[in-house]
Coordinates of C-alpha atoms in Angstrom, one line a residue:
Chain J
M1 CA 86.4 57.6 40.4
N2 CA 83.8 56.5 42.8
K3 CA 85.7 54.6 45.4
I4 CA 82.8 52.8 47.1
L5 CA 81.5 51.4 43.8
S6 CA 84.9 50.2 42.6
I7 CA 85.5 47.8 45.5
N8 CA 85.6 44.2 44.5
Y9 CA 82.9 43.2 46.9
S10 CA 82.3 39.8 45.4
L11 CA 86.0 38.8 45.9
Y12 CA 86.0 39.9 49.6
A13 CA 82.7 38.3 50.4
G14 CA 83.7 35.1 48.6
V15 CA 87.0 34.8 50.5
V16 CA 85.3 35.4 53.9
L17 CA 82.5 32.9 53.2
T18 CA 84.9 30.3 51.8
V19 CA 87.1 30.6 54.9
L20 CA 83.9 30.2 57.0
L21 CA 83.0 27.1 55.1
I22 CA 86.5 25.6 55.5
F23 CA 86.2 26.4 59.3
L24 CA 82.8 24.6 59.5
A25 CA 84.1 21.6 57.5
T26 CA 87.1 21.3 59.8
F27 CA 85.5 21.9 63.2
G28 CA 81.9 21.0 62.3
P29 CA 81.4 17.8 64.4
A30 CA 83.1 19.6 67.4
L31 CA 80.7 22.5 67.1
A32 CA 77.6 20.3 66.7
P33 CA 75.3 20.5 69.8
H34 CA 74.1 17.0 69.4
T35 CA 75.2 13.7 68.0
L36 CA 73.6 12.2 64.9
T37 CA 71.8 9.5 66.9
E38 CA 70.4 11.8 69.6
T39 CA 66.7 12.6 69.3
L40 CA 64.4 15.2 70.8
R41 CA 62.3 13.7 73.6
T42 CA 58.7 14.8 73.7
R43 CA 58.1 16.7 76.9
Y44 CA 56.0 19.4 78.6
V45 CA 57.6 22.7 79.3
N46 CA 55.4 25.3 81.2
G47 CA 52.3 23.7 79.9
T48 CA 53.2 23.5 76.2
I49 CA 54.2 20.4 74.6
I50 CA 57.6 20.2 72.8
A51 CA 57.6 17.5 70.2
P52 CA 59.3 16.9 66.8
P53 CA 59.2 18.3 64.3
L54 CA 60.4 21.4 66.2
E55 CA 60.5 24.6 64.3
P56 CA 63.7 26.6 64.0
F57 CA 64.6 29.5 66.3
H58 CA 62.1 28.2 69.0
S59 CA 64.4 26.3 71.3
K60 CA 67.9 27.0 72.5
D61 CA 68.9 23.3 72.4
Y62 CA 67.8 22.9 68.8
P63 CA 68.6 26.3 67.1
L64 CA 67.6 25.2 63.6
G65 CA 64.8 22.9 64.7
T66 CA 64.5 19.1 64.2
D67 CA 63.1 16.9 61.5
R68 CA 60.1 14.7 61.8
W69 CA 61.9 12.1 64.0
G70 CA 63.5 14.6 66.3
Y71 CA 67.0 14.7 64.9
D72 CA 68.8 18.1 65.2
L73 CA 69.1 19.8 61.8
L74 CA 72.0 21.9 62.8
S75 CA 74.1 18.9 63.9
M76 CA 73.3 17.0 60.7
I77 CA 74.5 20.0 58.6
L78 CA 77.7 20.4 60.7
Y79 CA 78.5 16.7 60.3
G80 CA 77.6 16.7 56.6
I81 CA 79.3 19.8 55.3
R82 CA 82.8 18.3 55.3
Y83 CA 81.6 15.5 53.0
T84 CA 80.2 17.9 50.5
L85 CA 83.3 20.1 50.5
I86 CA 85.9 17.3 50.6
I87 CA 84.2 15.2 47.9
S88 CA 83.7 18.1 45.5
T89 CA 87.2 19.4 46.0
V90 CA 88.8 16.0 45.5
V91 CA 86.9 15.3 42.3
T92 CA 87.9 18.8 41.1
I93 CA 91.5 18.3 41.9
F94 CA 91.6 15.0 40.0
K95 CA 89.8 16.2 36.9
M96 CA 91.5 19.5 36.7
T97 CA 95.0 18.0 37.1
A98 CA 94.4 15.4 34.4
G99 CA 92.4 17.7 32.1
T100 CA 94.9 20.6 32.4
I101 CA 98.0 18.4 31.6
I102 CA 96.4 16.7 28.7
G103 CA 94.8 19.9 27.4
L104 CA 98.0 21.9 27.6
Y105 CA 100.0 19.3 25.6
V106 CA 97.4 18.6 23.0
G107 CA 97.0 22.3 22.4
T108 CA 100.6 22.6 21.3
W109 CA 100.2 19.9 18.7
K110 CA 100.2 21.2 15.1
K111 CA 96.8 19.8 14.5
S112 CA 94.4 18.4 17.1
P113 CA 93.3 14.9 16.1
Q114 CA 89.9 14.7 14.5
W115 CA 88.7 11.7 16.7
L116 CA 89.5 13.7 19.8
E117 CA 87.3 16.6 18.7
A118 CA 84.6 14.2 17.7
F119 CA 84.8 12.5 21.0
E120 CA 84.7 15.8 22.9
N121 CA 81.6 16.9 20.9
A122 CA 79.8 13.6 21.4
W123 CA 80.6 13.6 25.1
S124 CA 79.4 17.2 25.6
Y125 CA 75.9 16.1 24.4
V126 CA 75.4 13.6 27.3
P127 CA 74.5 15.2 30.6
L128 CA 77.0 14.0 33.1
F129 CA 74.6 13.3 35.9
I130 CA 72.8 10.7 33.7
I131 CA 76.0 8.8 33.4
L132 CA 76.6 8.9 37.1
Y133 CA 73.0 7.9 37.7
F134 CA 73.4 4.7 35.7
F135 CA 76.6 3.9 37.5
L136 CA 75.4 4.5 41.0
M137 CA 71.8 3.4 40.8
P138 CA 72.5 -0.4 41.1
I139 CA 74.8 0.0 44.1
T140 CA 73.7 3.0 46.2
F141 CA 70.7 1.6 48.0
D142 CA 70.3 -0.4 51.2
E143 CA 73.9 -0.2 52.6
K144 CA 75.1 -3.2 50.5
V145 CA 78.5 -1.6 50.3
E146 CA 80.4 0.5 52.8
S147 CA 79.9 4.2 52.3
F148 CA 83.7 4.8 51.9
I149 CA 83.7 2.5 48.9
L150 CA 80.7 4.3 47.4
I151 CA 82.3 7.7 48.0
S152 CA 85.6 6.7 46.3
Y153 CA 83.6 5.1 43.5
F154 CA 81.7 8.3 43.0
I155 CA 85.0 10.3 43.1
I156 CA 86.7 8.1 40.5
I157 CA 83.8 8.0 38.0
A158 CA 82.8 11.7 38.4
S159 CA 86.5 12.7 37.8
I160 CA 86.9 10.5 34.7
I161 CA 83.7 11.5 33.0
S162 CA 84.3 15.2 33.4
I163 CA 87.8 15.2 32.2
P164 CA 86.9 15.5 28.4
S165 CA 85.1 18.8 28.9
I166 CA 88.1 20.2 30.8
I167 CA 90.5 19.0 28.2
S168 CA 88.4 20.6 25.5
S169 CA 88.4 24.1 27.1
V170 CA 92.1 24.0 28.2
R171 CA 93.1 22.7 24.8
K172 CA 91.3 25.6 23.0
K173 CA 93.0 28.2 25.3
S174 CA 96.4 26.5 25.0
K175 CA 96.0 26.4 21.2
E176 CA 95.2 30.1 21.2
I177 CA 98.3 31.0 23.1
S178 CA 100.6 28.7 21.2
K179 CA 99.9 30.8 18.1
S180 CA 101.5 33.8 19.8
I181 CA 104.8 35.3 18.6
F182 CA 106.5 34.8 21.9
I183 CA 106.0 31.0 21.6
E184 CA 107.6 31.1 18.2
A185 CA 110.5 33.1 19.7
A186 CA 110.9 30.5 22.5
Q187 CA 110.9 27.7 20.0
T188 CA 113.5 29.5 17.8
L189 CA 115.7 29.8 20.9
G190 CA 115.5 26.0 21.3
A191 CA 112.8 25.5 23.9
N192 CA 111.4 22.0 23.7
R193 CA 107.7 21.2 24.1
H194 CA 107.8 20.8 27.9
R195 CA 109.5 24.1 28.4
V196 CA 107.0 25.8 26.0
V197 CA 104.1 24.3 27.9
W198 CA 105.3 25.0 31.5
K199 CA 107.3 28.2 31.2
H200 CA 105.3 30.0 28.5
I201 CA 101.8 28.7 28.1
F202 CA 100.9 27.6 31.7
P203 CA 101.8 31.0 33.3
Q204 CA 99.5 32.7 30.9
L205 CA 96.7 30.4 31.9
K206 CA 97.3 30.3 35.7
E207 CA 94.6 32.8 36.6
T208 CA 92.0 31.4 34.2
L209 CA 92.7 27.9 35.5
L210 CA 92.2 29.1 39.1
V211 CA 88.8 30.5 38.3
M212 CA 87.9 27.4 36.4
F213 CA 88.9 25.2 39.4
I214 CA 86.5 27.1 41.7
L215 CA 83.7 27.0 39.2
E216 CA 84.2 23.2 38.7
I217 CA 83.8 22.7 42.5
V218 CA 80.3 24.3 42.1
H219 CA 79.7 22.1 39.1
V220 CA 80.4 18.9 41.1
I221 CA 78.2 20.1 43.9
A222 CA 75.4 20.7 41.3
I223 CA 75.8 17.2 40.0
M224 CA 75.6 15.9 43.5
G225 CA 72.4 17.9 44.0
Q226 CA 70.9 16.6 40.8
L227 CA 71.7 13.0 41.8
A228 CA 70.2 13.7 45.2
L229 CA 66.9 14.7 43.5
M230 CA 66.9 11.2 42.0
K231 CA 67.4 9.8 45.5
I232 CA 71.0 8.9 44.9
F233 CA 73.0 10.2 47.8
I234 CA 76.8 10.2 47.8
G235 CA 77.9 7.6 50.4
G236 CA 74.7 5.6 50.2
T237 CA 71.0 5.8 50.5
I238 CA 69.0 4.1 53.2
F239 CA 65.6 3.1 51.9
R240 CA 62.7 2.4 54.3
P241 CA 60.1 0.7 52.2
D242 CA 57.2 0.8 54.7
S243 CA 56.9 4.6 54.6
Q244 CA 58.9 5.3 51.4
I245 CA 61.6 7.2 53.2
Y246 CA 65.1 7.8 51.7
L247 CA 67.8 8.8 54.0
S248 CA 71.4 9.9 53.4
I249 CA 74.0 7.9 55.3
T250 CA 76.8 10.5 55.3
K251 CA 74.4 13.5 55.9
E252 CA 76.1 15.2 53.0
I253 CA 74.3 18.4 52.3
A254 CA 73.0 17.6 48.9
G255 CA 71.8 14.3 50.3
L256 CA 70.0 16.1 53.1
V257 CA 68.2 18.3 50.5
G258 CA 67.2 15.2 48.5
S259 CA 65.9 13.3 51.5
A260 CA 64.0 16.3 52.7
R261 CA 62.4 17.0 49.3
E262 CA 59.1 15.4 50.1
N263 CA 58.6 18.1 52.8
I264 CA 57.9 20.6 50.1
Y265 CA 54.2 19.4 50.3
S266 CA 54.0 19.3 54.1
N267 CA 53.5 22.0 56.7
S268 CA 57.1 21.8 58.0
T269 CA 58.8 23.0 54.8
Y270 CA 61.7 24.4 56.9
I271 CA 63.1 20.8 57.0
L272 CA 63.8 21.3 53.3
Y273 CA 64.7 24.9 53.4
I274 CA 67.5 24.7 56.0
P275 CA 69.8 22.2 54.1
L276 CA 68.7 23.9 50.8
I277 CA 69.8 27.3 52.1
T278 CA 73.1 25.8 53.4
L279 CA 73.8 24.3 50.0
L280 CA 72.9 27.6 48.3
M281 CA 75.4 29.4 50.6
I282 CA 78.1 26.9 49.7
T283 CA 77.6 27.3 46.0
L284 CA 77.2 31.1 46.3
S285 CA 80.4 31.6 48.3
F286 CA 82.4 29.7 45.6
N287 CA 80.6 31.5 42.9
L288 CA 81.3 34.9 44.5
L289 CA 85.0 33.9 44.9
A290 CA 85.3 32.9 41.3
N291 CA 83.4 36.0 40.1
G292 CA 85.6 38.3 42.2
L293 CA 88.8 36.7 40.9
K294 CA 87.4 37.0 37.3
N295 CA 86.6 40.6 37.9
R296 CA 90.1 41.3 39.0
I297 CA 91.7 39.5 36.1
Q298 CA 89.4 41.1 33.6
S299 CA 90.0 44.6 34.9
A300 CA 93.7 44.0 34.4
Y301 CA 93.6 42.6 30.9
Q302 CA 90.4 43.7 29.2
R303 CA 90.3 46.2 26.4
T304 CA 87.8 49.0 26.8
P305 CA 84.7 48.7 24.5
W306 CA 84.1 51.4 21.9
I307 CA 80.3 51.2 22.2
K308 CA 77.9 51.2 25.2
T309 CA 77.4 47.5 26.1
G310 CA 75.8 47.7 29.5
F311 CA 78.4 45.3 30.9
E312 CA 81.1 47.8 31.8
P313 CA 82.9 46.8 35.0
T314 CA 83.3 49.5 37.7
L315 CA 86.5 48.0 39.0
V316 CA 89.8 49.7 38.8
S317 CA 92.6 47.3 38.0
K318 CA 95.1 46.3 40.7
R319 CA 98.7 46.4 39.6
K320 CA 101.6 44.7 41.3
V321 CA 103.8 47.2 43.0
Y322 CA 107.5 46.2 42.7
H323 CA 110.0 48.2 44.8
G324 CA 107.4 49.5 47.2
K325 CA 108.2 50.8 50.6
L326 CA 109.1 48.2 53.2
R327 CA 106.6 48.4 56.1
F328 CA 106.5 46.7 59.4
L329 CA 102.8 46.1 59.2
P330 CA 101.3 45.3 55.8
S331 CA 98.2 47.3 54.9
G332 CA 95.1 46.8 52.9
E333 CA 94.3 43.4 51.5
K334 CA 97.3 41.7 53.1
L335 CA 96.4 42.9 56.6
A336 CA 92.8 41.8 56.1
L337 CA 94.0 38.3 55.0
I338 CA 96.3 38.0 58.1
I339 CA 93.4 39.0 60.4
L340 CA 91.2 36.5 58.7
I341 CA 93.8 33.7 59.2
L342 CA 94.4 34.7 62.8
A343 CA 90.6 34.7 63.4
F344 CA 90.4 31.2 61.9
V345 CA 93.2 29.8 64.1
G346 CA 91.8 31.6 67.2
A347 CA 88.3 30.3 66.7
G348 CA 89.6 26.9 66.0
T349 CA 91.6 26.7 69.2
Y350 CA 88.6 28.0 71.1
V351 CA 86.4 25.3 69.7
I352 CA 88.9 22.6 70.5
L353 CA 89.5 23.8 74.0
N354 CA 85.8 24.1 74.8
K355 CA 84.9 20.8 73.2
G356 CA 83.8 19.2 76.6
Chain O
M1 CA 83.6 12.5 8.3
R2 CA 83.6 14.2 11.7
I3 CA 79.8 13.9 12.0
L4 CA 80.1 10.2 11.2
Q5 CA 82.7 9.8 13.9
Q6 CA 80.6 11.7 16.4
A7 CA 77.5 9.6 15.6
V8 CA 79.6 6.4 16.2
F9 CA 80.9 7.8 19.5
I10 CA 77.4 8.7 20.7
F11 CA 76.0 5.4 19.6
I12 CA 78.7 3.5 21.6
I13 CA 78.2 5.8 24.7
I14 CA 74.4 5.1 24.7
I15 CA 74.7 1.4 24.2
F16 CA 77.2 1.2 27.0
L17 CA 75.3 3.4 29.3
A18 CA 72.1 1.5 28.9
A19 CA 73.8 -1.7 29.8
I20 CA 75.5 -0.4 33.0
P21 CA 72.6 -1.0 35.4
A22 CA 72.5 -4.6 34.3
I23 CA 76.3 -5.1 34.4
I24 CA 77.2 -3.6 37.8
E25 CA 76.4 -5.9 40.6
I26 CA 77.2 -6.2 44.3
N27 CA 78.8 -9.2 45.7
P28 CA 76.8 -9.5 49.0
L29 CA 79.4 -11.7 50.7
E30 CA 82.5 -9.6 50.1
K31 CA 80.6 -6.4 50.0
N32 CA 82.3 -5.0 46.9
I33 CA 81.3 -4.0 43.5
T34 CA 81.7 -6.4 40.6
W35 CA 81.3 -5.9 36.8
N36 CA 79.5 -8.7 35.2
L37 CA 80.4 -8.3 31.5
S38 CA 79.2 -11.7 30.4
Q39 CA 75.6 -10.6 30.1
M40 CA 76.4 -7.8 27.8
D41 CA 76.6 -9.6 24.4
Q42 CA 73.4 -11.6 25.2
M43 CA 71.6 -8.3 25.9
Y44 CA 72.6 -6.8 22.6
V45 CA 71.6 -9.9 20.7
E46 CA 68.2 -9.9 22.4
F47 CA 67.8 -6.1 21.7
I48 CA 68.5 -6.6 18.0
R49 CA 66.2 -9.6 17.8
E50 CA 63.4 -7.6 19.4
L51 CA 63.9 -4.8 16.8
A52 CA 64.1 -7.3 13.9
R53 CA 60.7 -8.6 15.0
G54 CA 59.3 -5.1 14.4
S55 CA 58.5 -4.4 18.1
L56 CA 60.2 -2.1 20.4
G57 CA 59.7 -4.3 23.4
T58 CA 58.0 -3.7 26.7
Y59 CA 58.6 -1.6 29.8
Q60 CA 57.2 -1.6 33.3
L61 CA 55.0 1.2 34.6
G62 CA 54.1 0.7 38.2
G63 CA 52.8 -2.9 38.3
Q64 CA 51.9 -3.3 34.7
V65 CA 53.9 -4.2 31.7
R66 CA 53.2 -2.0 28.7
Y67 CA 54.4 -1.9 25.1
I68 CA 56.9 0.8 24.3
A69 CA 55.6 1.2 20.8
A70 CA 52.1 2.1 22.0
D71 CA 53.3 4.9 24.2
I72 CA 56.3 6.3 22.5
T73 CA 54.8 8.7 20.0
K74 CA 52.9 10.7 22.6
N75 CA 55.8 10.7 25.1
F76 CA 58.2 11.6 22.4
F77 CA 56.2 14.7 21.3
T78 CA 55.7 15.8 25.0
S79 CA 59.5 15.8 25.6
F80 CA 60.2 17.2 22.2
S81 CA 57.9 20.2 22.7
I82 CA 59.3 20.9 26.1
L83 CA 62.9 20.8 25.0
L84 CA 62.3 22.8 21.8
V85 CA 60.5 25.6 23.6
G86 CA 63.1 25.6 26.4
V87 CA 66.1 25.9 24.1
L88 CA 64.4 28.4 21.8
A89 CA 63.5 30.6 24.8
A90 CA 67.1 30.3 25.9
V91 CA 68.6 31.5 22.6
V92 CA 66.0 34.3 22.2
T93 CA 66.3 35.8 25.7
G94 CA 70.1 35.3 25.7
L95 CA 70.4 37.3 22.5
L96 CA 67.9 40.0 23.5
F97 CA 69.2 40.7 26.9
G98 CA 72.8 39.8 26.3
L99 CA 73.3 41.7 23.1
F100 CA 70.5 43.8 21.5
L101 CA 68.9 45.4 24.5
S102 CA 71.6 45.2 27.1
R103 CA 72.8 48.9 26.7
F104 CA 69.5 50.4 28.0
T105 CA 69.2 51.4 31.7
V106 CA 65.8 49.6 32.0
T107 CA 67.1 46.3 30.9
R108 CA 70.1 46.6 33.2
I109 CA 67.9 45.5 36.1
I110 CA 67.1 42.4 34.2
N111 CA 70.8 41.9 33.5
I112 CA 71.6 42.1 37.2
L113 CA 68.8 39.7 38.0
L114 CA 70.0 37.2 35.4
N115 CA 73.5 37.5 36.7
I116 CA 72.4 36.8 40.2
L117 CA 70.3 33.8 39.1
A118 CA 73.3 32.5 37.1
A119 CA 75.2 32.1 40.4
I120 CA 72.7 29.6 41.7
P121 CA 72.9 26.0 40.5
D122 CA 70.0 25.0 38.3
F123 CA 68.6 22.2 40.5
I124 CA 68.2 24.7 43.4
L125 CA 66.3 27.0 41.0
I126 CA 64.1 24.1 40.1
I127 CA 63.3 23.4 43.7
F128 CA 62.7 27.1 44.4
S129 CA 60.3 27.4 41.5
L130 CA 58.4 24.4 42.7
V131 CA 58.1 26.0 46.1
L132 CA 57.0 29.2 44.5
A133 CA 54.3 27.5 42.4
I134 CA 52.9 25.7 45.4
K135 CA 52.9 29.0 47.5
I136 CA 51.1 30.8 44.7
Y137 CA 48.5 28.1 44.6
E138 CA 48.1 28.3 48.4
V139 CA 47.7 32.1 48.4
T140 CA 45.7 32.8 45.2
G141 CA 44.2 29.4 44.3
V142 CA 45.7 29.6 40.8
R143 CA 47.0 26.2 39.8
M144 CA 50.3 26.3 38.1
I145 CA 51.6 22.8 38.3
A146 CA 50.1 19.3 38.2
F147 CA 51.6 16.1 39.2
R148 CA 49.1 14.0 37.4
P149 CA 50.5 12.8 34.1
D150 CA 47.2 13.4 32.3
A151 CA 46.6 17.1 33.3
G152 CA 47.0 18.4 29.7
A153 CA 48.4 21.9 29.3
L154 CA 49.4 22.2 33.0
N155 CA 51.7 19.4 32.3
T156 CA 53.6 21.2 29.6
W157 CA 54.0 24.9 30.2
F158 CA 55.5 24.8 33.7
P159 CA 58.1 22.1 32.7
M160 CA 58.9 24.2 29.6
M161 CA 59.6 27.2 31.8
L162 CA 61.8 25.2 34.2
T163 CA 63.7 23.6 31.3
A164 CA 64.4 27.0 29.9
I165 CA 66.0 28.4 33.1
A166 CA 69.4 26.8 33.0
P167 CA 70.1 27.1 29.3
T168 CA 68.9 30.8 29.3
L169 CA 71.3 31.7 32.1
Y170 CA 74.1 29.9 30.3
M171 CA 73.4 31.5 27.0
F172 CA 73.0 35.0 28.5
K173 CA 76.3 34.8 30.3
L174 CA 78.1 33.6 27.2
I175 CA 76.7 36.2 24.9
A176 CA 77.3 39.0 27.5
V177 CA 81.0 38.1 27.8
K178 CA 81.4 37.7 24.1
Y179 CA 79.6 41.0 23.4
Y180 CA 81.9 42.8 25.8
Q181 CA 85.0 41.3 24.3
T182 CA 83.9 41.9 20.7
S183 CA 83.0 45.5 21.4
G184 CA 86.7 46.3 22.2
E185 CA 87.8 45.2 18.7
D186 CA 89.2 47.6 16.2
Y187 CA 86.5 47.1 13.6
I188 CA 83.9 48.3 16.1
R189 CA 85.9 51.5 16.5
T190 CA 86.0 51.9 12.7
A191 CA 82.2 51.5 12.6
V192 CA 81.7 54.0 15.4
S193 CA 84.0 56.5 13.7
K194 CA 82.0 56.2 10.6
G195 CA 79.0 57.3 12.5
M196 CA 76.9 54.2 12.4
P197 CA 74.1 53.8 15.0
A198 CA 74.5 51.4 17.9
N199 CA 71.8 49.1 16.7
Y200 CA 73.3 48.8 13.3
I201 CA 76.7 47.9 14.8
N202 CA 75.1 45.3 17.0
F203 CA 73.4 43.6 14.1
Q204 CA 76.0 43.9 11.4
H205 CA 79.3 43.8 13.3
V206 CA 78.8 42.3 16.7
Y207 CA 76.2 39.6 16.0
K208 CA 78.0 38.3 13.0
N209 CA 81.1 37.8 15.0
I210 CA 79.4 36.3 18.0
E211 CA 77.3 33.8 16.0
P212 CA 80.1 31.2 15.6
F213 CA 80.4 31.0 19.4
I214 CA 76.7 30.6 19.9
I215 CA 76.6 27.8 17.4
A216 CA 79.7 26.2 19.0
E217 CA 78.0 26.3 22.5
L218 CA 74.7 25.2 21.2
T219 CA 75.5 21.5 21.9
K220 CA 76.3 22.5 25.5
V221 CA 73.0 24.4 25.7
V222 CA 71.0 21.5 24.4
S223 CA 72.8 19.1 26.8
L224 CA 72.1 21.4 29.7
A225 CA 68.4 21.5 28.7
I226 CA 68.3 17.7 28.4
G227 CA 69.9 17.3 31.8
N228 CA 67.2 19.5 33.3
L229 CA 64.5 17.8 31.3
F230 CA 65.4 14.5 32.9
I231 CA 65.1 16.0 36.4
I232 CA 61.9 17.9 35.7
E233 CA 60.1 15.1 34.0
Y234 CA 61.0 12.9 37.0
L235 CA 60.0 15.5 39.6
L236 CA 56.8 16.7 38.0
N237 CA 55.8 13.3 36.7
V238 CA 55.6 14.5 33.1
P239 CA 54.8 11.6 30.6
G240 CA 57.9 12.0 28.5
V241 CA 60.5 9.7 27.2
T242 CA 62.3 9.6 30.6
K243 CA 59.4 7.3 31.7
F244 CA 61.3 4.5 29.9
I245 CA 64.6 5.4 31.5
F246 CA 63.7 5.8 35.2
Q247 CA 61.0 3.3 35.6
S248 CA 63.1 0.1 35.2
N249 CA 66.6 -1.4 35.1
Q250 CA 65.9 -3.2 31.8
F251 CA 68.2 -2.7 28.9
Q252 CA 65.5 -2.4 26.3
P253 CA 63.5 0.6 27.5
I254 CA 66.6 2.5 28.6
T255 CA 68.2 2.1 25.2
I256 CA 65.0 3.1 23.4
G257 CA 64.6 6.1 25.8
L258 CA 68.1 7.3 25.3
F259 CA 67.9 7.0 21.6
S260 CA 64.7 8.9 21.4
M261 CA 66.3 11.5 23.6
L262 CA 69.2 11.7 21.1
L263 CA 66.8 12.1 18.2
I264 CA 64.9 14.8 20.1
S265 CA 68.1 16.7 20.8
L266 CA 69.3 16.4 17.2
I267 CA 66.0 17.8 15.9
V268 CA 66.1 20.6 18.4
Y269 CA 69.7 21.4 17.5
F270 CA 69.0 21.6 13.8
S271 CA 65.8 23.6 14.2
I272 CA 67.7 26.2 16.3
R273 CA 70.4 26.3 13.6
I274 CA 67.6 26.9 11.0
V275 CA 66.2 29.7 13.1
L276 CA 69.6 31.4 13.5
Y277 CA 70.2 31.0 9.8
L278 CA 66.9 32.6 8.9
F279 CA 67.6 35.4 11.4
K280 CA 70.9 36.0 9.7
R281 CA 69.4 35.9 6.2
G282 CA 66.5 38.1 7.0
L283 CA 68.1 40.9 9.0
I284 CA 71.8 40.9 8.2
Y285 CA 73.4 41.7 4.9
E286 CA 75.7 39.0 3.5

């Protein structure tokens, strides 16, 4: 059919943007034009005064402008982006691993225990960021504890409190699959529970779990953002009582948004927009990636609807080609992926070599 | 039995949560976090004593100490109306654009818009709407939001809209996916082959099969709305029940606040169930 319409744009855009994010997270501080403590000195250039807050795209030294005290916004973002990505990924790894293992096994039980369902239901009522708010509120402010302790504290609590929802969704999927005939066949042939779970149920869920993993990263970032609106920044909040200023210690992106929130009412709204747009880009790239993967899975497995729904995908399903021709240079998606990895390595080496 | 268990779990979670700010302390010498559990029983005893005396206790608002009982009715109804309208709007728009109107070309634009918005986390949408409201005021002079807690209608309709955003997008996505899945089933083919019109199939066959999923996800939708309500009341300075929760670290107001939130969410949940039930009774044959 129409070839241009049936390209999975969201997958490709998602992959490229995510690789870019990983690049920034790895080499961010090396790329940053200024340190976190350097400020813009007020000075005269050709008769005009240059003073903070400097607007973006006006000066070569400060491409994204400075905040009210003259700190470079671009440098703050480049230093902070690794915290956002690493914290959210680590939380997701913890909760997905625990949730998936428990969910898969509980799903194969004959009857899921009533108390578990009641607990899951009760837990799903309480918004997660409220729980985190109560845990972090007494300890986040005024650098009373080192930020590393605060970060690990956040990671542990955020992972634990979001495990029940993952158990619940994995359990339902696993239960659905364990009703299938091929599970019965495997059990008849003598497969024990571990084999049924890991050789028969888990492979069916692999793709869904991958999509879930990426979406959960976005979810963690959203929780971090909600906390940041409440002035709780991951890694600690510095509070200056004389002028009611809240600052993020780690410069983590959600924290930058939270501390710049008051600028919404001022004339220099870009101080808020720049971290906000960065955060939006981060969440969008993960969402695009997840959406692209979902489209691909859906186009392979979905049954065609009998009535017009308005949600018909335009994608053509990709099938695995076994026994294809052996080629020296791979083509299509594989080639693009190799070029992307080469570009990543090349740009990385360039940054490291030119650090001075 | 299960409802009882759930109620017990929620009760324990709330009691525990409300106590956390008082329990967790920082040891300034060793710079680490300690859990001071010894205060816990004392707090619970005091809480029950206060209730037994027939008073709800006090909370701090700025510099003054106020009685919770004096303010709770008004705050309760403010939060309740915001949440009810938010969730109701979510269910109605989700059903309209996700199911009943989705096949038309005109509404497809709205579908695309909703899909794009659904990719953005809700708190970013909240900030953007604030920016938009301020910009509209700057350009046209029309006031859309107020940060004074006594601004009347301005204090309710904008928060209602903001609260509705996240649950609407969630509901829309859920219904769209379920609609697409259901429409591939064999009973839809049977209905089509019998020559039934699309609207009839949507009401009688599709909706009936999607409804259990909507009801199952309703708790999640209400919880999303509550999460956003907390943030919105905090950001926009709305005089709702969150006033008791965010103003102080005391056990008493936080517990009362959380319990009124629970009550609100239960009432909202059951009213939506009633609305769905009436919809089914009125328009769909049993």
